[in-house]
Amino acid sequence: MNAHEFAVMVRLGLTPLQVIQAATINDADLLGWSDRVGSLEPSHFADIIAVDGDPLQDITTLERVKFVMKNGTIYKNEP
């Protein structure tokens, strides 16, 4: 359900990039976990998603996730 909030954040004036950063990098910084999460880097924990389309052009694309990987295990893989 968090992805629905992204469109609201864009309507309130954030850019799609700022919204994505708020949900990843900025959250990790606020939690004091930027050394472990928030970006795709060696030794960081990461959950990865994939969508059809470019969320920087249409943030609602993040509401329609096609692929999810967590801790190296694929949980969703739609064509």
mmCIF file of N, CA, C and O in Angstrom:
data_model
loop_
_atom_site.group_PDB
_atom_site.id
_atom_site.type_symbol
_atom_site.label_atom_id
_atom_site.label_comp_id
_atom_site.label_asym_id
_atom_site.label_seq_id
_atom_site.Cartn_x
_atom_site.Cartn_y
_atom_site.Cartn_z
ATOM 1 N N MET A 1 0.810 -1.201 0.000
ATOM 2 C CA MET A 1 0.000 0.000 0.000
ATOM 3 C C MET A 1 0.858 1.273 0.000
ATOM 4 O O MET A 1 0.369 2.327 -0.353
ATOM 5 N N ASN A 2 2.118 1.146 0.403
ATOM 6 C CA ASN A 2 2.978 2.336 0.442
ATOM 7 C C ASN A 2 3.101 2.989 -0.923
ATOM 8 O O ASN A 2 3.224 4.213 -1.013
ATOM 9 N N ALA A 3 3.081 2.196 -1.977
ATOM 10 C CA ALA A 3 3.257 2.751 -3.317
ATOM 11 C C ALA A 3 2.162 3.751 -3.662
ATOM 12 O O ALA A 3 2.399 4.689 -4.425
ATOM 13 N N HIS A 4 0.978 3.603 -3.101
ATOM 14 C CA HIS A 4 -0.096 4.566 -3.369
ATOM 15 C C HIS A 4 0.240 5.935 -2.786
ATOM 16 O O HIS A 4 -0.200 6.955 -3.301
ATOM 17 N N GLU A 5 1.029 5.953 -1.724
ATOM 18 C CA GLU A 5 1.443 7.218 -1.128
ATOM 19 C C GLU A 5 2.410 7.974 -2.034
ATOM 20 O O GLU A 5 2.498 9.201 -1.967
ATOM 21 N N PHE A 6 3.129 7.261 -2.883
ATOM 22 C CA PHE A 6 4.093 7.910 -3.767
ATOM 23 C C PHE A 6 3.412 8.917 -4.692
ATOM 24 O O PHE A 6 3.918 10.020 -4.902
ATOM 25 N N ALA A 7 2.266 8.539 -5.261
ATOM 26 C CA ALA A 7 1.553 9.457 -6.155
ATOM 27 C C ALA A 7 1.092 10.697 -5.396
ATOM 28 O O ALA A 7 1.122 11.811 -5.935
ATOM 29 N N VAL A 8 0.679 10.522 -4.151
ATOM 30 C CA VAL A 8 0.269 11.658 -3.333
ATOM 31 C C VAL A 8 1.457 12.588 -3.108
ATOM 32 O O VAL A 8 1.333 13.817 -3.210
ATOM 33 N N MET A 9 2.606 12.020 -2.834
ATOM 34 C CA MET A 9 3.801 12.830 -2.600
ATOM 35 C C MET A 9 4.164 13.638 -3.847
ATOM 36 O O MET A 9 4.578 14.799 -3.748
ATOM 37 N N VAL A 10 3.989 13.041 -5.030
ATOM 38 C CA VAL A 10 4.255 13.766 -6.280
ATOM 39 C C VAL A 10 3.231 14.889 -6.451
ATOM 40 O O VAL A 10 3.586 16.013 -6.807
ATOM 41 N N ARG A 11 1.957 14.597 -6.171
ATOM 42 C CA ARG A 11 0.929 15.645 -6.278
ATOM 43 C C ARG A 11 1.207 16.806 -5.317
ATOM 44 O O ARG A 11 0.847 17.952 -5.594
ATOM 45 N N LEU A 12 1.866 16.503 -4.200
ATOM 46 C CA LEU A 12 2.179 17.546 -3.220
ATOM 47 C C LEU A 12 3.461 18.308 -3.535
ATOM 48 O O LEU A 12 3.835 19.223 -2.804
ATOM 49 N N GLY A 13 4.144 17.920 -4.639
ATOM 50 C CA GLY A 13 5.265 18.728 -5.103
ATOM 51 C C GLY A 13 6.623 18.061 -5.200
ATOM 52 O O GLY A 13 7.557 18.658 -5.711
ATOM 53 N N LEU A 14 6.766 16.833 -4.698
ATOM 54 C CA LEU A 14 8.054 16.156 -4.840
ATOM 55 C C LEU A 14 8.182 15.604 -6.256
ATOM 56 O O LEU A 14 7.180 15.290 -6.903
ATOM 57 N N THR A 15 9.395 15.479 -6.729
ATOM 58 C CA THR A 15 9.619 14.823 -8.011
ATOM 59 C C THR A 15 9.585 13.313 -7.773
ATOM 60 O O THR A 15 9.805 12.842 -6.644
ATOM 61 N N PRO A 16 9.343 12.522 -8.814
ATOM 62 C CA PRO A 16 9.388 11.072 -8.638
ATOM 63 C C PRO A 16 10.726 10.592 -8.065
ATOM 64 O O PRO A 16 10.745 9.709 -7.207
ATOM 65 N N LEU A 17 11.835 11.187 -8.484
ATOM 66 C CA LEU A 17 13.130 10.797 -7.944
ATOM 67 C C LEU A 17 13.212 11.088 -6.447
ATOM 68 O O LEU A 17 13.698 10.267 -5.670
ATOM 69 N N GLN A 18 12.725 12.233 -6.029
ATOM 70 C CA GLN A 18 12.731 12.569 -4.605
ATOM 71 C C GLN A 18 11.883 11.588 -3.796
ATOM 72 O O GLN A 18 12.236 11.232 -2.678
ATOM 73 N N VAL A 19 10.777 11.155 -4.369
ATOM 74 C CA VAL A 19 9.909 10.186 -3.692
ATOM 75 C C VAL A 19 10.636 8.852 -3.513
ATOM 76 O O VAL A 19 10.622 8.258 -2.428
ATOM 77 N N ILE A 20 11.280 8.386 -4.569
ATOM 78 C CA ILE A 20 12.014 7.116 -4.489
ATOM 79 C C ILE A 20 13.159 7.234 -3.486
ATOM 80 O O ILE A 20 13.392 6.323 -2.687
ATOM 81 N N GLN A 21 13.854 8.352 -3.497
ATOM 82 C CA GLN A 21 14.935 8.555 -2.537
ATOM 83 C C GLN A 21 14.393 8.616 -1.108
ATOM 84 O O GLN A 21 15.017 8.096 -0.181
ATOM 85 N N ALA A 22 13.233 9.211 -0.928
ATOM 86 C CA ALA A 22 12.632 9.283 0.405
ATOM 87 C C ALA A 22 12.320 7.892 0.939
ATOM 88 O O ALA A 22 12.427 7.644 2.141
ATOM 89 N N ALA A 23 11.968 6.981 0.049
ATOM 90 C CA ALA A 23 11.608 5.621 0.461
ATOM 91 C C ALA A 23 12.813 4.699 0.610
ATOM 92 O O ALA A 23 12.665 3.587 1.121
ATOM 93 N N THR A 24 13.969 5.139 0.181
ATOM 94 C CA THR A 24 15.147 4.258 0.210
ATOM 95 C C THR A 24 16.298 4.920 0.947
ATOM 96 O O THR A 24 16.484 4.713 2.137
ATOM 97 N N ILE A 25 17.047 5.730 0.269
ATOM 98 C CA ILE A 25 18.254 6.351 0.830
ATOM 99 C C ILE A 25 17.938 7.197 2.066
ATOM 100 O O ILE A 25 18.586 7.062 3.099
ATOM 101 N N ASN A 26 16.943 8.059 1.959
ATOM 102 C CA ASN A 26 16.633 8.957 3.071
ATOM 103 C C ASN A 26 16.122 8.196 4.291
ATOM 104 O O ASN A 26 16.467 8.530 5.421
ATOM 105 N N ASP A 27 15.291 7.171 4.077
ATOM 106 C CA ASP A 27 14.821 6.356 5.199
ATOM 107 C C ASP A 27 15.981 5.671 5.898
ATOM 108 O O ASP A 27 16.033 5.617 7.130
ATOM 109 N N ALA A 28 16.908 5.135 5.125
ATOM 110 C CA ALA A 28 18.077 4.474 5.718
ATOM 111 C C ALA A 28 18.879 5.454 6.562
ATOM 112 O O ALA A 28 19.322 5.123 7.668
ATOM 113 N N ASP A 29 19.046 6.675 6.069
ATOM 114 C CA ASP A 29 19.772 7.698 6.821
ATOM 115 C C ASP A 29 19.057 8.028 8.133
ATOM 116 O O ASP A 29 19.679 8.123 9.186
ATOM 117 N N LEU A 30 17.730 8.200 8.052
ATOM 118 C CA LEU A 30 16.961 8.547 9.255
ATOM 119 C C LEU A 30 17.026 7.450 10.313
ATOM 120 O O LEU A 30 17.030 7.734 11.509
ATOM 121 N N LEU A 31 17.075 6.212 9.870
ATOM 122 C CA LEU A 31 17.154 5.084 10.801
ATOM 123 C C LEU A 31 18.570 4.836 11.312
ATOM 124 O O LEU A 31 18.773 4.027 12.211
ATOM 125 N N GLY A 32 19.543 5.510 10.699
ATOM 126 C CA GLY A 32 20.940 5.277 11.062
ATOM 127 C C GLY A 32 21.465 3.964 10.514
ATOM 128 O O GLY A 32 22.413 3.401 11.045
ATOM 129 N N TRP A 33 20.858 3.495 9.433
ATOM 130 C CA TRP A 33 21.225 2.200 8.841
ATOM 131 C C TRP A 33 21.837 2.347 7.456
ATOM 132 O O TRP A 33 21.928 1.374 6.699
ATOM 133 N N SER A 34 22.263 3.525 7.067
ATOM 134 C CA SER A 34 22.762 3.725 5.704
ATOM 135 C C SER A 34 24.002 2.894 5.402
ATOM 136 O O SER A 34 24.364 2.740 4.241
ATOM 137 N N ASP A 35 24.628 2.331 6.437
ATOM 138 C CA ASP A 35 25.757 1.440 6.198
ATOM 139 C C ASP A 35 25.307 0.015 5.886
ATOM 140 O O ASP A 35 26.115 -0.840 5.553
ATOM 141 N N ARG A 36 23.978 -0.232 5.964
ATOM 142 C CA ARG A 36 23.445 -1.586 5.745
ATOM 143 C C ARG A 36 22.336 -1.669 4.708
ATOM 144 O O ARG A 36 22.145 -2.709 4.091
ATOM 145 N N VAL A 37 21.549 -0.603 4.561
ATOM 146 C CA VAL A 37 20.396 -0.620 3.658
ATOM 147 C C VAL A 37 20.273 0.719 2.946
ATOM 148 O O VAL A 37 20.973 1.676 3.258
ATOM 149 N N GLY A 38 19.357 0.784 1.983
ATOM 150 C CA GLY A 38 19.055 2.053 1.329
ATOM 151 C C GLY A 38 19.636 2.224 -0.056
ATOM 152 O O GLY A 38 19.251 3.113 -0.793
ATOM 153 N N SER A 39 20.591 1.362 -0.418
ATOM 154 C CA SER A 39 21.182 1.433 -1.763
ATOM 155 C C SER A 39 21.698 0.051 -2.150
ATOM 156 O O SER A 39 21.891 -0.811 -1.294
ATOM 157 N N LEU A 40 21.894 -0.133 -3.428
ATOM 158 C CA LEU A 40 22.434 -1.405 -3.922
ATOM 159 C C LEU A 40 23.950 -1.321 -3.936
ATOM 160 O O LEU A 40 24.540 -0.711 -4.819
ATOM 161 N N GLU A 41 24.561 -1.884 -2.918
ATOM 162 C CA GLU A 41 26.015 -1.871 -2.775
ATOM 163 C C GLU A 41 26.457 -3.194 -2.165
ATOM 164 O O GLU A 41 25.686 -3.832 -1.442
ATOM 165 N N PRO A 42 27.695 -3.591 -2.423
ATOM 166 C CA PRO A 42 28.210 -4.793 -1.759
ATOM 167 C C PRO A 42 28.076 -4.668 -0.239
ATOM 168 O O PRO A 42 28.281 -3.584 0.311
ATOM 169 N N SER A 43 27.711 -5.721 0.398
ATOM 170 C CA SER A 43 27.528 -5.862 1.844
ATOM 171 C C SER A 43 26.247 -5.210 2.374
ATOM 172 O O SER A 43 25.989 -5.272 3.561
ATOM 173 N N HIS A 44 25.428 -4.600 1.511
ATOM 174 C CA HIS A 44 24.156 -4.036 1.951
ATOM 175 C C HIS A 44 23.054 -5.070 1.767
ATOM 176 O O HIS A 44 23.079 -5.862 0.835
ATOM 177 N N PHE A 45 22.080 -5.049 2.681
ATOM 178 C CA PHE A 45 20.882 -5.854 2.503
ATOM 179 C C PHE A 45 20.021 -5.145 1.476
ATOM 180 O O PHE A 45 19.940 -3.915 1.476
ATOM 181 N N ALA A 46 19.365 -5.901 0.610
ATOM 182 C CA ALA A 46 18.547 -5.254 -0.409
ATOM 183 C C ALA A 46 17.388 -6.139 -0.819
ATOM 184 O O ALA A 46 17.534 -7.349 -0.957
ATOM 185 N N ASP A 47 16.251 -5.521 -0.993
ATOM 186 C CA ASP A 47 15.112 -6.125 -1.645
ATOM 187 C C ASP A 47 15.033 -5.418 -2.991
ATOM 188 O O ASP A 47 15.184 -4.201 -3.072
ATOM 189 N N ILE A 48 14.811 -6.175 -4.047
ATOM 190 C CA ILE A 48 14.809 -5.603 -5.388
ATOM 191 C C ILE A 48 13.447 -5.837 -6.018
ATOM 192 O O ILE A 48 12.891 -6.929 -5.918
ATOM 193 N N ILE A 49 12.926 -4.794 -6.666
ATOM 194 C CA ILE A 49 11.691 -4.934 -7.417
ATOM 195 C C ILE A 49 11.934 -4.510 -8.854
ATOM 196 O O ILE A 49 12.889 -3.785 -9.145
ATOM 197 N N ALA A 50 11.053 -4.968 -9.743
ATOM 198 C CA ALA A 50 11.088 -4.524 -11.136
ATOM 199 C C ALA A 50 9.654 -4.225 -11.572
ATOM 200 O O ALA A 50 8.705 -4.880 -11.133
ATOM 201 N N VAL A 51 9.533 -3.226 -12.417
ATOM 202 C CA VAL A 51 8.235 -2.810 -12.946
ATOM 203 C C VAL A 51 8.350 -2.626 -14.449
ATOM 204 O O VAL A 51 9.452 -2.460 -14.979
ATOM 205 N N ASP A 52 7.213 -2.664 -15.119
ATOM 206 C CA ASP A 52 7.182 -2.300 -16.539
ATOM 207 C C ASP A 52 7.035 -0.791 -16.609
ATOM 208 O O ASP A 52 6.064 -0.238 -16.091
ATOM 209 N N GLY A 53 7.984 -0.132 -17.202
ATOM 210 C CA GLY A 53 7.890 1.310 -17.336
ATOM 211 C C GLY A 53 8.925 2.028 -16.510
ATOM 212 O O GLY A 53 9.760 1.425 -15.845
ATOM 213 N N ASP A 54 8.841 3.329 -16.561
ATOM 214 C CA ASP A 54 9.810 4.204 -15.904
ATOM 215 C C ASP A 54 9.120 4.986 -14.792
ATOM 216 O O ASP A 54 8.346 5.909 -15.064
ATOM 217 N N PRO A 55 9.383 4.638 -13.530
ATOM 218 C CA PRO A 55 8.727 5.359 -12.444
ATOM 219 C C PRO A 55 9.124 6.833 -12.349
ATOM 220 O O PRO A 55 8.425 7.611 -11.716
ATOM 221 N N LEU A 56 10.197 7.210 -13.002
ATOM 222 C CA LEU A 56 10.555 8.628 -13.020
ATOM 223 C C LEU A 56 9.635 9.421 -13.943
ATOM 224 O O LEU A 56 9.497 10.633 -13.797
ATOM 225 N N GLN A 57 8.996 8.724 -14.872
ATOM 226 C CA GLN A 57 8.014 9.361 -15.758
ATOM 227 C C GLN A 57 6.596 9.215 -15.217
ATOM 228 O O GLN A 57 5.752 10.078 -15.427
ATOM 229 N N ASP A 58 6.323 8.083 -14.546
ATOM 230 C CA ASP A 58 4.998 7.801 -13.984
ATOM 231 C C ASP A 58 5.181 7.036 -12.685
ATOM 232 O O ASP A 58 5.391 5.824 -12.698
ATOM 233 N N ILE A 59 5.106 7.737 -11.575
ATOM 234 C CA ILE A 59 5.372 7.133 -10.272
ATOM 235 C C ILE A 59 4.381 6.012 -9.949
ATOM 236 O O ILE A 59 4.710 5.093 -9.193
ATOM 237 N N THR A 60 3.188 6.036 -10.547
ATOM 238 C CA THR A 60 2.209 4.985 -10.265
ATOM 239 C C THR A 60 2.655 3.626 -10.807
ATOM 240 O O THR A 60 2.085 2.604 -10.433
ATOM 241 N N THR A 61 3.679 3.618 -11.645
ATOM 242 C CA THR A 61 4.253 2.356 -12.124
ATOM 243 C C THR A 61 4.673 1.489 -10.936
ATOM 244 O O THR A 61 4.594 0.263 -10.996
ATOM 245 N N LEU A 62 5.089 2.107 -9.846
ATOM 246 C CA LEU A 62 5.530 1.360 -8.665
ATOM 247 C C LEU A 62 4.376 0.662 -7.948
ATOM 248 O O LEU A 62 4.606 -0.141 -7.045
ATOM 249 N N GLU A 63 3.153 0.944 -8.350
ATOM 250 C CA GLU A 63 1.991 0.250 -7.793
ATOM 251 C C GLU A 63 1.754 -1.095 -8.483
ATOM 252 O O GLU A 63 0.926 -1.879 -8.021
ATOM 253 N N ARG A 64 2.477 -1.347 -9.576
ATOM 254 C CA ARG A 64 2.274 -2.570 -10.355
ATOM 255 C C ARG A 64 3.603 -3.327 -10.483
ATOM 256 O O ARG A 64 4.192 -3.410 -11.543
ATOM 257 N N VAL A 65 4.026 -3.897 -9.391
ATOM 258 C CA VAL A 65 5.314 -4.587 -9.315
ATOM 259 C C VAL A 65 5.219 -5.945 -9.995
ATOM 260 O O VAL A 65 4.292 -6.711 -9.758
ATOM 261 N N LYS A 66 6.183 -6.247 -10.858
ATOM 262 C CA LYS A 66 6.220 -7.502 -11.602
ATOM 263 C C LYS A 66 7.197 -8.520 -11.017
ATOM 264 O O LYS A 66 7.060 -9.712 -11.224
ATOM 265 N N PHE A 67 8.219 -8.032 -10.309
ATOM 266 C CA PHE A 67 9.291 -8.907 -9.821
ATOM 267 C C PHE A 67 9.707 -8.450 -8.427
ATOM 268 O O PHE A 67 9.871 -7.257 -8.182
ATOM 269 N N VAL A 68 9.867 -9.423 -7.525
ATOM 270 C CA VAL A 68 10.335 -9.126 -6.171
ATOM 271 C C VAL A 68 11.388 -10.152 -5.777
ATOM 272 O O VAL A 68 11.157 -11.360 -5.882
ATOM 273 N N MET A 69 12.545 -9.671 -5.320
ATOM 274 C CA MET A 69 13.587 -10.535 -4.774
ATOM 275 C C MET A 69 13.968 -9.999 -3.397
ATOM 276 O O MET A 69 14.206 -8.810 -3.236
ATOM 277 N N LYS A 70 13.991 -10.898 -2.426
ATOM 278 C CA LYS A 70 14.366 -10.541 -1.059
ATOM 279 C C LYS A 70 15.365 -11.566 -0.563
ATOM 280 O O LYS A 70 15.105 -12.763 -0.620
ATOM 281 N N ASN A 71 16.509 -11.074 -0.100
ATOM 282 C CA ASN A 71 17.566 -11.962 0.392
ATOM 283 C C ASN A 71 17.940 -13.046 -0.614
ATOM 284 O O ASN A 71 18.209 -14.186 -0.243
ATOM 285 N N GLY A 72 17.907 -12.718 -1.890
ATOM 286 C CA GLY A 72 18.292 -13.653 -2.933
ATOM 287 C C GLY A 72 17.209 -14.624 -3.345
ATOM 288 O O GLY A 72 17.431 -15.442 -4.244
ATOM 289 N N THR A 73 16.041 -14.569 -2.717
ATOM 290 C CA THR A 73 14.929 -15.454 -3.058
ATOM 291 C C THR A 73 13.905 -14.674 -3.860
ATOM 292 O O THR A 73 13.495 -13.583 -3.456
ATOM 293 N N ILE A 74 13.474 -15.237 -4.976
ATOM 294 C CA ILE A 74 12.462 -14.600 -5.810
ATOM 295 C C ILE A 74 11.076 -14.952 -5.254
ATOM 296 O O ILE A 74 10.746 -16.125 -5.118
ATOM 297 N N TYR A 75 10.299 -13.928 -4.938
ATOM 298 C CA TYR A 75 8.963 -14.118 -4.390
ATOM 299 C C TYR A 75 7.867 -13.842 -5.418
ATOM 300 O O TYR A 75 6.747 -14.306 -5.245
ATOM 301 N N LYS A 76 8.198 -13.078 -6.426
ATOM 302 C CA LYS A 76 7.212 -12.755 -7.469
ATOM 303 C C LYS A 76 7.975 -12.589 -8.760
ATOM 304 O O LYS A 76 9.010 -11.918 -8.800
ATOM 305 N N ASN A 77 7.462 -13.195 -9.836
ATOM 306 C CA ASN A 77 8.108 -13.072 -11.144
ATOM 307 C C ASN A 77 7.037 -13.216 -12.212
ATOM 308 O O ASN A 77 6.773 -14.295 -12.701
ATOM 309 N N GLU A 78 6.392 -12.105 -12.532
ATOM 310 C CA GLU A 78 5.344 -12.096 -13.557
ATOM 311 C C GLU A 78 5.938 -11.713 -14.910
ATOM 312 O O GLU A 78 6.815 -10.872 -14.976
ATOM 313 N N PRO A 79 5.405 -12.317 -15.958
ATOM 314 C CA PRO A 79 5.891 -11.942 -17.303
ATOM 315 C C PRO A 79 5.499 -10.539 -17.691
ATOM 316 O O PRO A 79 4.669 -9.927 -17.163
#
